Structure formats: C-alpha cells, structure tokens
Coordinates of C-alpha atoms in Angstrom, one line a residue:
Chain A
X1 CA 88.3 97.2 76.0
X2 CA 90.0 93.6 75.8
X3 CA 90.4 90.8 78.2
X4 CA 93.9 89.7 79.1
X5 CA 93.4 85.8 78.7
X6 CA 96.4 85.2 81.4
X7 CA 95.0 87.6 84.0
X8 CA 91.5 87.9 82.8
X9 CA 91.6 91.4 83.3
X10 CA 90.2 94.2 80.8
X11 CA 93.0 96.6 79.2
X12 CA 91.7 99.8 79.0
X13 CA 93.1 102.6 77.1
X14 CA 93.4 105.5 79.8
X15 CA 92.9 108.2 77.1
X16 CA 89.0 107.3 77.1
X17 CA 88.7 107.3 80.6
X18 CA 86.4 109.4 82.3
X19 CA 87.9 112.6 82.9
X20 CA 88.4 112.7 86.9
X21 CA 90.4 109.8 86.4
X22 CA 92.3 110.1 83.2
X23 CA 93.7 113.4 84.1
X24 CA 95.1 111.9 87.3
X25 CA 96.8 109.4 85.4
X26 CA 97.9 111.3 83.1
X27 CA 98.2 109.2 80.2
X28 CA 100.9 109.4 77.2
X29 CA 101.9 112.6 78.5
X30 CA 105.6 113.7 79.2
X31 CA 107.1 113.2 82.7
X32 CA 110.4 114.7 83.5
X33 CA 112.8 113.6 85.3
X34 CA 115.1 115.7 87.8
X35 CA 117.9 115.9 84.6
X36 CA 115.4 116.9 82.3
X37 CA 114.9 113.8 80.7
X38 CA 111.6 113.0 79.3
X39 CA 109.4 109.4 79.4
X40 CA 105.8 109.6 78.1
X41 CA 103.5 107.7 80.7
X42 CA 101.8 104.7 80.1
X43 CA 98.6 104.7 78.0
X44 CA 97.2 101.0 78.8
X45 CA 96.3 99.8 82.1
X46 CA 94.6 96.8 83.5
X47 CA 91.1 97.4 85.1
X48 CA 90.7 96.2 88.7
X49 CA 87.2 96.2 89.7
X50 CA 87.5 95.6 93.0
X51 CA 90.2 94.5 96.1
X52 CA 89.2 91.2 96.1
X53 CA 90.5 90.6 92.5
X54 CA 93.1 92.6 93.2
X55 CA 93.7 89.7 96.1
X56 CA 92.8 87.0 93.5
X57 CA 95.1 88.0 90.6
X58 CA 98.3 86.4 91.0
X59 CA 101.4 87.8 88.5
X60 CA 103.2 85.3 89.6
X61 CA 103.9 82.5 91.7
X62 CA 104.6 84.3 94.9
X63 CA 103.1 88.2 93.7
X64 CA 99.6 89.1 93.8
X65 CA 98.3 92.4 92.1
X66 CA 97.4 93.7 95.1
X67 CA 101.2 93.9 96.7
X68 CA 101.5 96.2 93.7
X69 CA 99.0 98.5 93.7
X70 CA 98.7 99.6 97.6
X71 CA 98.3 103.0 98.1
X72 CA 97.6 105.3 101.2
X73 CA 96.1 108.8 101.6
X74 CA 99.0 110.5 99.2
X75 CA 97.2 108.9 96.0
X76 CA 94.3 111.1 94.4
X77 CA 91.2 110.0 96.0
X78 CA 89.5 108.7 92.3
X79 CA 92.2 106.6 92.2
X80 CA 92.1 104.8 95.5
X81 CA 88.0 103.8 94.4
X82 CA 87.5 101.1 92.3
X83 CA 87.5 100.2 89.3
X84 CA 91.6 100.7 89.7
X85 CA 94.3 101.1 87.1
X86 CA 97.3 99.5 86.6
X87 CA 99.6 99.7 84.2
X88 CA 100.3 97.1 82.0
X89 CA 103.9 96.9 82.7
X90 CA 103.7 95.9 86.1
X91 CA 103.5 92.3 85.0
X92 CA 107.2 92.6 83.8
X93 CA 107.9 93.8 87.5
X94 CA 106.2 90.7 88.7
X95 CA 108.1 88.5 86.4
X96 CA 111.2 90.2 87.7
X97 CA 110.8 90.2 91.4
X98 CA 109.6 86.1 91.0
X99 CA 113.1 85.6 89.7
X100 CA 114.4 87.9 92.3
X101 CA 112.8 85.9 94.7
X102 CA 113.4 82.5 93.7
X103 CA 116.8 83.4 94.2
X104 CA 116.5 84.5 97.3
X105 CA 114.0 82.0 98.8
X106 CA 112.1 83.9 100.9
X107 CA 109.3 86.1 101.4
X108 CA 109.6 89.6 99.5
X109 CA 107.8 92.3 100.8
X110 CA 106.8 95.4 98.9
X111 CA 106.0 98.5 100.8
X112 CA 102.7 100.1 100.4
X113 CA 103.1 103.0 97.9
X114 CA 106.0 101.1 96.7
X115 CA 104.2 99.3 93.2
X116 CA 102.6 101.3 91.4
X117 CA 101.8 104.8 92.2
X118 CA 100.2 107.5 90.0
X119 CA 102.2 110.3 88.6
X120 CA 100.0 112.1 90.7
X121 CA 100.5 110.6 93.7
X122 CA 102.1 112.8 96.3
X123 CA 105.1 110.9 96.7
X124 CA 105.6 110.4 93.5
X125 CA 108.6 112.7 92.1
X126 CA 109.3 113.2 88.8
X127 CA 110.0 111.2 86.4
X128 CA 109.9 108.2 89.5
X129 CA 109.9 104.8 87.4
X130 CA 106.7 103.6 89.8
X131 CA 104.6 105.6 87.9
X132 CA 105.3 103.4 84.9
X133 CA 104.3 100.1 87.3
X134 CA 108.0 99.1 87.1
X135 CA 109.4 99.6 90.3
X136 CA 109.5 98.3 93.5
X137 CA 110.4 99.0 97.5
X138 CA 111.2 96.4 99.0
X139 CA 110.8 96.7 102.7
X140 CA 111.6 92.9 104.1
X141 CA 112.9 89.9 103.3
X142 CA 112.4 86.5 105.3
X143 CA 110.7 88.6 107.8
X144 CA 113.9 90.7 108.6
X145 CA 113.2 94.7 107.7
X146 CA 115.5 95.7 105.0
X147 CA 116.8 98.8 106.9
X148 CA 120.9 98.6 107.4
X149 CA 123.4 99.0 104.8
X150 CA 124.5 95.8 105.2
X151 CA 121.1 94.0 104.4
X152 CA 120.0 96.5 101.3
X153 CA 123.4 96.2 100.0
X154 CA 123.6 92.8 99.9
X155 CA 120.2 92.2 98.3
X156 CA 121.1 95.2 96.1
X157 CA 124.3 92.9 94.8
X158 CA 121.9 90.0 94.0
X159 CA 119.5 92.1 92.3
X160 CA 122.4 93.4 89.9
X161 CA 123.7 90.2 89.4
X162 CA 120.0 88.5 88.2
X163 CA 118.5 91.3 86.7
X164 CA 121.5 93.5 84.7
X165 CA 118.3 95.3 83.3
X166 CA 117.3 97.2 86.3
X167 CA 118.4 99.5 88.2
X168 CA 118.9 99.4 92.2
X169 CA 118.5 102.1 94.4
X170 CA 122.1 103.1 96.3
X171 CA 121.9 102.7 100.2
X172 CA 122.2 106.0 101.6
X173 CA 119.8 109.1 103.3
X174 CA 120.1 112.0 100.7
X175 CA 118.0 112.3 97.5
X176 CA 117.9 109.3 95.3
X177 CA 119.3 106.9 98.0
X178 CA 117.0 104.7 100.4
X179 CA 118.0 103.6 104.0
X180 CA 114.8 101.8 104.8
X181 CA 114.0 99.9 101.9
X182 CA 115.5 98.5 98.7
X183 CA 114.5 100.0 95.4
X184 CA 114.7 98.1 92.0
X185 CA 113.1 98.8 88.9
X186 CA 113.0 98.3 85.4
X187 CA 113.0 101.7 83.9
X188 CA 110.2 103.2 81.6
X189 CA 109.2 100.3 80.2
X190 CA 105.7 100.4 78.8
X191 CA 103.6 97.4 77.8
X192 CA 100.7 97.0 75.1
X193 CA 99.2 93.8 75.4
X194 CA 98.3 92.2 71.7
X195 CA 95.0 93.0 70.6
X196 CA 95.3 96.5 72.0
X197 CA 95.0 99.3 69.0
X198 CA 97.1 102.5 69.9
X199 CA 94.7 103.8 67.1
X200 CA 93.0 107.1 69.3
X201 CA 89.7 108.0 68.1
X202 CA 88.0 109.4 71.3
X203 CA 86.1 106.4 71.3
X204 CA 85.2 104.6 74.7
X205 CA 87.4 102.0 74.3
X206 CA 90.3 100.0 73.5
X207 CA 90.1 97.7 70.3
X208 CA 91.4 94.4 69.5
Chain B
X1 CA 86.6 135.3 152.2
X2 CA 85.0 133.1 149.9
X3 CA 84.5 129.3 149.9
X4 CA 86.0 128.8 146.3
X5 CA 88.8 131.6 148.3
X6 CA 89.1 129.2 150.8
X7 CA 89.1 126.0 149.2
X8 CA 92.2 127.8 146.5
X9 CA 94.0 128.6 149.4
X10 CA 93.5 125.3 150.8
X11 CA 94.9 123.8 147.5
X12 CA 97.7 126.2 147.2
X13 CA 99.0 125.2 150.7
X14 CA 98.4 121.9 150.5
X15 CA 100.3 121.4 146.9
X16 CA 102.9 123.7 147.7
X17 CA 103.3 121.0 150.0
X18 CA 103.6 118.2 147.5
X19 CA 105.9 120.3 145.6
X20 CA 108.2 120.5 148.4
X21 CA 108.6 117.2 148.8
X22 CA 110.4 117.3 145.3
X23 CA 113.0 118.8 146.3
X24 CA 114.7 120.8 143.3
X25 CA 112.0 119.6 140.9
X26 CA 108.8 122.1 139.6
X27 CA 105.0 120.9 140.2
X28 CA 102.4 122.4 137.8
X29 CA 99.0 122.3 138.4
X30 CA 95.9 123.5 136.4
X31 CA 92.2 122.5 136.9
X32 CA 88.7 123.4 136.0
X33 CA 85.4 122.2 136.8
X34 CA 82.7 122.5 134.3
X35 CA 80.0 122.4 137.3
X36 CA 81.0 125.0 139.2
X37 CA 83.5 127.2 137.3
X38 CA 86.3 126.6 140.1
X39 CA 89.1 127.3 138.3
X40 CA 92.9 127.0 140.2
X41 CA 96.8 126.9 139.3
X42 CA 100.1 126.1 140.7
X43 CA 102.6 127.3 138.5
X44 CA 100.1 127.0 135.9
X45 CA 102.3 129.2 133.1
X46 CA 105.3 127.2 134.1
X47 CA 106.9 125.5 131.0
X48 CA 107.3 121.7 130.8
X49 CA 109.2 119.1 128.9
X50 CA 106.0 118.0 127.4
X51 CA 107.3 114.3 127.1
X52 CA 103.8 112.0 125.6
X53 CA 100.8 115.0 126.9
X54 CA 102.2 116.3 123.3
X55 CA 100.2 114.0 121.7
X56 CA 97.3 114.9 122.8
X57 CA 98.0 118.0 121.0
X58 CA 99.0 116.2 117.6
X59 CA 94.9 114.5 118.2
X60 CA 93.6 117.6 117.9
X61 CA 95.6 119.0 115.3
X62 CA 94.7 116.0 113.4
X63 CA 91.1 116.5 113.6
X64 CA 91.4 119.8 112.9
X65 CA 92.6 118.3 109.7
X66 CA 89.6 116.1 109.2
X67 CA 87.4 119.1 109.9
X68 CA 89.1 120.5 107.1
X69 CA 88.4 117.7 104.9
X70 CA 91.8 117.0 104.2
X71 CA 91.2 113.2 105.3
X72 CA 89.1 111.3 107.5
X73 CA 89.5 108.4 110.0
X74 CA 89.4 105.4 107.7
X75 CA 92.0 106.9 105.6
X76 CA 95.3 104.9 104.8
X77 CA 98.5 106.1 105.6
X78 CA 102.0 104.2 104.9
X79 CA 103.2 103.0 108.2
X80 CA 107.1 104.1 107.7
X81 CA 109.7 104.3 110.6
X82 CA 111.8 107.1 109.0
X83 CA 111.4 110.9 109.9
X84 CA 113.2 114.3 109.5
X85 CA 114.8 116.0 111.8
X86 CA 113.4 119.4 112.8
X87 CA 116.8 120.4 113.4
X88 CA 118.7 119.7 109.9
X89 CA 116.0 117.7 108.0
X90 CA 118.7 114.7 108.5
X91 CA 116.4 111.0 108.4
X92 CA 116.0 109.7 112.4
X93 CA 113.9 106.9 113.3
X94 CA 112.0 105.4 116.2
X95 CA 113.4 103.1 118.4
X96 CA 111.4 100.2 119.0
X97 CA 112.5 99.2 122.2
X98 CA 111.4 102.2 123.9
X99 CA 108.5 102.8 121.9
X100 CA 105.6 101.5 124.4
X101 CA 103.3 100.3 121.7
X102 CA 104.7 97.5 119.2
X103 CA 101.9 97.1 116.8
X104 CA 102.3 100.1 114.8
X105 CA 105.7 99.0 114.2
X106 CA 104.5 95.2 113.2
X107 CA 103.0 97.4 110.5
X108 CA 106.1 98.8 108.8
X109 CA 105.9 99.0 105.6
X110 CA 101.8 98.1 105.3
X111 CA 98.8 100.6 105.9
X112 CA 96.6 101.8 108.8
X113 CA 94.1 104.0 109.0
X114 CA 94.4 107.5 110.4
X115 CA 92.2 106.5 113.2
X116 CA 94.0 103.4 114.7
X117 CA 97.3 105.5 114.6
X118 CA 95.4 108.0 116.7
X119 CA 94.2 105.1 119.1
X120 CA 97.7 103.6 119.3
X121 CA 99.2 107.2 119.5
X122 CA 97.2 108.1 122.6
X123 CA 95.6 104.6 124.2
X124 CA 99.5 103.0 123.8
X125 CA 101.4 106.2 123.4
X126 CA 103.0 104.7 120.0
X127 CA 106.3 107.3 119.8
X128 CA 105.6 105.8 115.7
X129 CA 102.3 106.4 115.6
X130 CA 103.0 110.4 117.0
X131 CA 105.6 110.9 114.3
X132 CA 103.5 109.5 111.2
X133 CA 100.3 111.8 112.7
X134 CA 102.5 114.8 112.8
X135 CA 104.2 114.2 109.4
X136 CA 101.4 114.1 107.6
X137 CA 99.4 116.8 109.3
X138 CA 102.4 119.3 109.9
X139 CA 104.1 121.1 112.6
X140 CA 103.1 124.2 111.5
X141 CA 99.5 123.6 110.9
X142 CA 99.2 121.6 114.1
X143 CA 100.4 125.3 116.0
X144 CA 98.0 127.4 113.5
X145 CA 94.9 124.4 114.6
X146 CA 95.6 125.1 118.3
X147 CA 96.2 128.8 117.7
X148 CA 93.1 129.3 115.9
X149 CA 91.3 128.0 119.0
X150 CA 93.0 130.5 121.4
X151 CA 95.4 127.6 123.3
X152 CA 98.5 128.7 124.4
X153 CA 100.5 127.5 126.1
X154 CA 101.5 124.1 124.1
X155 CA 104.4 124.3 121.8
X156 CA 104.7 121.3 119.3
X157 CA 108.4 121.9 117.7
X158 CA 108.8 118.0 116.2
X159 CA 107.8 114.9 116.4
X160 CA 109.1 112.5 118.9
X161 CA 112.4 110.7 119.4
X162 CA 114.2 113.5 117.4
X163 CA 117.3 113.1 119.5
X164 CA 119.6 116.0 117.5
X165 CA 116.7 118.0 117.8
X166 CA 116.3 117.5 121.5
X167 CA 120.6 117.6 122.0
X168 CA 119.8 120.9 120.2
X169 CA 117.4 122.6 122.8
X170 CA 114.6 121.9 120.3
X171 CA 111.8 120.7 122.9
X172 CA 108.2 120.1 122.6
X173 CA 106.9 121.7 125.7
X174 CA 103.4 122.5 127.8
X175 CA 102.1 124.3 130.4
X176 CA 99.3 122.9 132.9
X177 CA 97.2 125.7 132.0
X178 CA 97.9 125.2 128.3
X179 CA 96.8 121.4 128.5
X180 CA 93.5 122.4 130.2
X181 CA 93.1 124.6 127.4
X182 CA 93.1 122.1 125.3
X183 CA 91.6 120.0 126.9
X184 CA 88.4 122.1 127.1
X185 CA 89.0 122.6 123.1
X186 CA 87.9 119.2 122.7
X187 CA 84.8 118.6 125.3
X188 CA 83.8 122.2 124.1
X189 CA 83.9 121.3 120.3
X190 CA 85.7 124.3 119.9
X191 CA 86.3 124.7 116.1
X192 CA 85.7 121.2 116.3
X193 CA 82.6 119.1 115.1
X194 CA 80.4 117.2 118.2
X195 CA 81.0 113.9 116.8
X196 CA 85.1 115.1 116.4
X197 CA 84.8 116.1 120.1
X198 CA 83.5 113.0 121.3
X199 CA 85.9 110.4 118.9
X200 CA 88.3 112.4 120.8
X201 CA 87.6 112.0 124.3
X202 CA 86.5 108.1 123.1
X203 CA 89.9 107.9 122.4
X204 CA 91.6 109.5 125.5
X205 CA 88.9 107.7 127.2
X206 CA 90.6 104.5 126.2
X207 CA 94.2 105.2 127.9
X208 CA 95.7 101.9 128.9
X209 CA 98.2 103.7 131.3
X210 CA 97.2 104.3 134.9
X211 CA 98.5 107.3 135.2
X212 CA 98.2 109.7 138.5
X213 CA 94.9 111.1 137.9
X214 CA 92.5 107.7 138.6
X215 CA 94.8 106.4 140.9
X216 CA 94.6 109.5 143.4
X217 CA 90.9 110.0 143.5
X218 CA 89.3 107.8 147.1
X219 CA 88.4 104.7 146.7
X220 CA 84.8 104.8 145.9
X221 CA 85.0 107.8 143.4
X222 CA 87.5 105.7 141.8
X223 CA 85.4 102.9 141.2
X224 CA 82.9 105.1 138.9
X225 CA 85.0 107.6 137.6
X226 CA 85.7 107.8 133.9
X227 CA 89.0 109.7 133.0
X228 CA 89.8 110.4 129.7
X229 CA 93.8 111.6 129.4
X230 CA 97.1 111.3 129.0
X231 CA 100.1 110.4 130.4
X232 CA 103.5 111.7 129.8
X233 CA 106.9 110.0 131.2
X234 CA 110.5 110.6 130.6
X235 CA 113.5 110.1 133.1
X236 CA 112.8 113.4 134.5
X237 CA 109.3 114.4 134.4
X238 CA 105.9 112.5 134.9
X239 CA 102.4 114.0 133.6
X240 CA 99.2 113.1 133.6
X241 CA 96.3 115.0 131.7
X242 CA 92.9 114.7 131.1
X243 CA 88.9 115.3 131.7
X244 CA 87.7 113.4 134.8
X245 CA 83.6 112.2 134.4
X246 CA 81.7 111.5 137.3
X247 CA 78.5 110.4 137.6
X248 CA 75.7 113.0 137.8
X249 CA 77.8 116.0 136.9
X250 CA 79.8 117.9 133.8
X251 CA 83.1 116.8 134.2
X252 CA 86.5 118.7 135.6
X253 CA 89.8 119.2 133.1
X254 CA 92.8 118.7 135.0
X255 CA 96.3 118.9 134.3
X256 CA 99.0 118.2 136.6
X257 CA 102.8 118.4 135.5
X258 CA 105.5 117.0 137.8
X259 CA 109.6 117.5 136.9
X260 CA 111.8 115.7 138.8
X261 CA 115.4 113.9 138.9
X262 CA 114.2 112.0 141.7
X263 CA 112.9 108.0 141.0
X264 CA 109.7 107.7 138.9
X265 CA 107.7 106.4 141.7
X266 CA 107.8 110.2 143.6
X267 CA 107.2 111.9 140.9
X268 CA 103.9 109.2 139.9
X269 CA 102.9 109.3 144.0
X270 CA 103.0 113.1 143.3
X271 CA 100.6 112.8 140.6
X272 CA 98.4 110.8 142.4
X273 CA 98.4 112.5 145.7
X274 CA 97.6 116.0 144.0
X275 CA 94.7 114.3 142.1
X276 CA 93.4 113.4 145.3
X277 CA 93.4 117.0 146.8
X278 CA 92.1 118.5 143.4
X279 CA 89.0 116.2 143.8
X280 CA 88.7 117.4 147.6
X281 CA 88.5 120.9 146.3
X282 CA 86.4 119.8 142.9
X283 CA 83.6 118.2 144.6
X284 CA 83.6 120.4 147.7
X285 CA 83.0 123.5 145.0
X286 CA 80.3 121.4 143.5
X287 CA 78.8 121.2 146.6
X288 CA 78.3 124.5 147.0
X289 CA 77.6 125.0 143.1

C-alpha cells in the first residue's frame, strides 16, 4: 500500500483485497460492452476509510470525493461499508468536470450512483464507463434540474467543445440516451499512480 | 334479532342513506372492531379507483421486503423522478405541482433512506416517494406480499401518475373490504414482524391529512382518539382508511370509499358523516362485548 502525497490517500491493489470485496470489484478482469467490446477493470483504487474523508478529500477546487462515490441500495452491501474503493481514475474525472465547470460557472451536481459505481452494482450495465471512475451524471446545474432537451443539449455542446476527449451522452428516452441527466465521461481510462508496482505476487499489498 | 343484527341493520339504513345523497356516485363501507368482532359492509366487494389508499398497500409490500432481508429502513435509495410505464415501459415522470409532498423531490438526484420515503409516501402522500417504493420493491412481488397474506381485494397495477397507463384502463384499484384486510395484516403482524407491524402503524399514525375518519367521530372521542390511515383523493373519488385507537380498548379497522363527480367537499362530508355512524355502531357493540 502507498500514500498518494496529493490526496493522502492509500492506493491499494484490489487483487489483494479480501475476498468479499475484491470479487465485487472485480479487478483486471474483462467487462464487455453491449458490442462486444472488451475493457479490463481497474486494478488500483484509492482507500476511503471513512465518509468523513470521503467529505474532506477535495479533487478539485469545486469536487469532493464524496460527490463521486455515492451509492444507494443497488451497490453490493461490502461495498457501501468502509474502508471504500475508488478507482484511481476518478481524479481525471475531477480534473475534467473542474474545467467543465469553470466554464460554466456554476454549481455541478452529480447524481448519486452517477461517480463511480462497481461493476457490480445493479445499475451498472455492461461495459458502463462509471465502473472505471470516469463518468459522470450530471443532474443540475446552477440549481436548475438538467431534465429537457434543451438544457442537456446545451451543456452537452459545451462539454464537446472543452473536453473533445469524452464522450456525452445523447438526449433521448431509449437505451444509451438520458432525459434526466447529462452523462459525460472519459472512457476506460485507468490510472496507476507512481510508486504503484503492477508486479502480482499474492502479497497483501501494493509496492512502491 | 340480535343487537350486533340490529345495530347492522341500523348502519345499513342509515349509510344507504348517505349513499343516496350521492346521487350517481358508489359508497363503500367496511369495518371491524377488534373488541367485539362486529364486523359490517356496504358494498364492501365494490371496486374503487384506489387513488393514494394504494400506498398503503406499497408500505406493506415494502416491509414484506425488509422481512425478507432484501433491505432495511436506513437503506439508501437514489431519489430519481423518472419511471416506466406499465403500459409500454415508455419513461413518465411525476409532476411536482400535484405531487402533495415537495421534499422528496428537493432530493432529486441525492439519497434517502427507504424509511423516510415511506414516511413521505404515507404521512405526505409523496406521488414520488410511491413510485420509487414500488420500483424498487416490484409490482409483482408487492401482489405475491399481499397474496401470501390472504388480502384480496387490492390490486396494485403501477405506480402513480402513469397517465398512458391510466388513459389505457390500467387502474390501481381497492375494495373497502380489501383495505380492512390489510389493514388487519399489519396490526395482526401477519407475515410480518411485531416491530414491522408497529413501524407501520407509527407511520400511518403520523398522517398529516385530516381525512373523514377523525373528523366524523363526536367531539369528545375525537379529542383522544388516535387514527392511524390513509387518505385517498382524486377529482372523483375521496377515501379514507385506517385503524382507529381508543382509549381502553383494541382498536376498529375501517375503510370507507366514496366515488363521486359531485364537489370534494360531499364526498369528504360523506366520509366524515359515515365515520360518525360507524363509531355509533363500534362502541355500542363494545358495549355489549
């Protein structure tokens, strides 16, 4: 296990995690997506011991951990006790929604179950980029519920146009569309913080 | 003739009365007292729009879930105003503006736990509140809770505000026998827990709506009386539903069901003035008990 200096928070290789947990997290295995395509899961995740440093961690200027890692009843009950995992990616989300909402200069709300949710998470489908920590649903902005065409379209354009990288969610009510929220992430974009070994030897930890 | 003979027929006359006086509308009635075992109907099999007395329904299937161990009160559940039909599985939400309770919908998009939905859902009558309950525990397994318990009578289709379902003739309905029936399934702790049972009737306990059922009983009664129910109120129909606690005695389930194009205020009077003769009969049958 390693400290992140930034965050202060370990990194933790999820393959020598206790079993109840790792299993539900699935690490480094292969997640399909509806096509077929296949991402392998993120391996190294940031330890959160408790809610209250999940309240005192701040990503960013304006994102906490915590607005990232909210989960209801649909996520595995191990995995709503702490210590919590979050992938290591999700600071990438963070650094993208802070530009996202510079530009917009106002309040960005995510939903709950709309950071990171476990690949085993009910709502989770497959191959769903949240799973990976890199997406987000965005459910207001400036106070005013992101639930028209009109408002998640044009937050949809000003995502494209700052972050060419991810992808946005089309307004709509069939599969793969959102009507009540607005849906950006980054893809499957895993992160392994230096002084993390992707050297597996069954131990206990991670090692610098 | 016998006095609980005498005090039905009383009743019957009397309410047939009241249910006159509404013209082309239908009056159901259903009560029983757990002190004496009076038990009486008017058009007690009669099938009503079940308007809000559903979600008294959805409460109990939702602790049948609990006793199940699927969740418990203090889970977390994603407050989200976005449902699917029960007609073509097509996305419908909740108006706000004729959603009674506002609170719910101030926490779109956050958490609440399973058992402040349930408060909102029956103290408020939060339409939101309803639909999340019944999405997560399931139509079907809502019927098979109430089934399992031998309650007919109460037919939960969808979840509320499901307008092409409704336009569609797909209508959550009850009888004023199948509330009692319910009813009872709770104070009994049939199937369900004691401590289940009484978060239940806490929870009914803490209607904010008047209703007919408090308002009808005299003066005096009303002053001590404890009702723990539910109302129900669309442009046509007006219900009120619950179990009545007195001091000094087990208390009586009623159920009274009133449908009506005529203005909200007959139909609530109804309500009221058919509470009032179903305590007459209640405590004269305890008398004699």
């Amino acid at each position: 296990m390693v400290s992140n200096d930034a965050l202060g928070l370990p990194v933790v290789d999820a393959l020598a995690l206790d079993e109840p947990v790792s299993r539900l997290l699935m690490p480094g295995a292969l997640m399909r997506t509806r096509n077929g395509d296949a991402h392998v899961l993120p391996r190294f995740f940031y330890q959160v011991d408790s809610w209250h440093d999940a309240l005192e961690t701040q990503l960013t200027p304006h994102f906490g951990l915590w607005e990232l890692m909210d989960v209801d009843l649909h996520e595995a009950a191990p995995l709503r006790l702490f210590p919590r995992y979050v992938p290591c990616a999700v600071t990438s989300l963070a650094a993208a929604l802070e530009v996202f909402r510079l530009e917009v200069g106002a309040t960005v709300r995510i939903t709950a179950n709309g950071g990171y949710r476990s690949p085993t998470h009910h709502g989770s489908r497959s191959g769903s980029p949240h799973c990976w920590g890199t997406a987000a649903n965005i459910y207001a902005i400036g106070g005013a519920p992101l639930d028209t065409e009109e408002q998640i379209g044009r937050y949809a354009a000003v995502a494209r146009r700052l972050l060419p990288f991810a992808w946005v969610r089309p307004y709509g009510h069939g599969p793969g569309e959102a009507d009540d929220h607005l849906h950006l992430d980054l893809g499957y974009v895993t992160t392994i913080p230096n002084g993390t070994s992707e050297h597996h030897d069954g131990g206990a930890a991670a090692r610098a | 003739m016998t006095r609980a003979e005498t005090l039905q027929a009383t009743l019957a006359s009397r309410a047939s009365e009241i249910a006159a006086g509404l013209g082309d509308g239908a009056l159901g009635i259903s009560v029983f007292d757990y002190l004496s075992g009076f038990a009486w109907e008017l058009n007690g099999a009669r099938w009503f729009h079940a308007a809000s007395t559903i979600k008294i329904a959805i409460l109990a299937g939702l602790f049948d879930a609990i006793e199940r161990g699927r969740f418990t009160l203090e889970s977390r559940l994603h407050v989200r105003n976005r449902f699917s039909s029960a007609l073509d599985g097509r996305s419908f939400r909740v108006d706000a503006r004729r959603d009674a309770d506002d609170e719910v919908h101030a926490a779109i998009g956050k958490t609440m736990r399973l058992g402040e939905l349930a408060r909102h859902m029956i103290v408020r009558s939060s339409n939101l509140a309803a639909n999340l309950l019944l999405d997560l525990v399931g139509v079907e397994e809502t019927r098979v809770a109430l089934a399992s318990r031998g309650i007919a009578g109460i037919d939960v289709r969808r979840g509320v505000e499901d307008e092409r379902a409704f336009e569609a003739g797909l209508i959550n309905q009850v009888t004023a026998d199948g509330v009692v029936a319910l009813l009872r399934a709770i104070r009994d702790g049939r199937q369900f827990s004691a401590g289940s049972s009484q978060a239940m009737i806490d929870i009914l306990m803490d209607q904010e709506f008047a209703g007919g059922i408090a308002p009808g009983l005299p003066e005096a009664i009303r002053a001590v009386a404890r009702v723990a129910h539910k109302t129900g109120d669309i442009s046509t129909v007006s219900h009120d539903a619950g179990l009545v606690f007195l001091p000094g005695r087990p208390p009586y389930a009623i159920a009274i069901l009133v449908a009506s194009a005529a203005d909200a205020s007959i139909r609530t009077g109804t309500l009221a003035a058919v509470s009032g003769l179903v305590y007459d009969a209640v405590a004269a049958a305890g008398e004699a008990a």
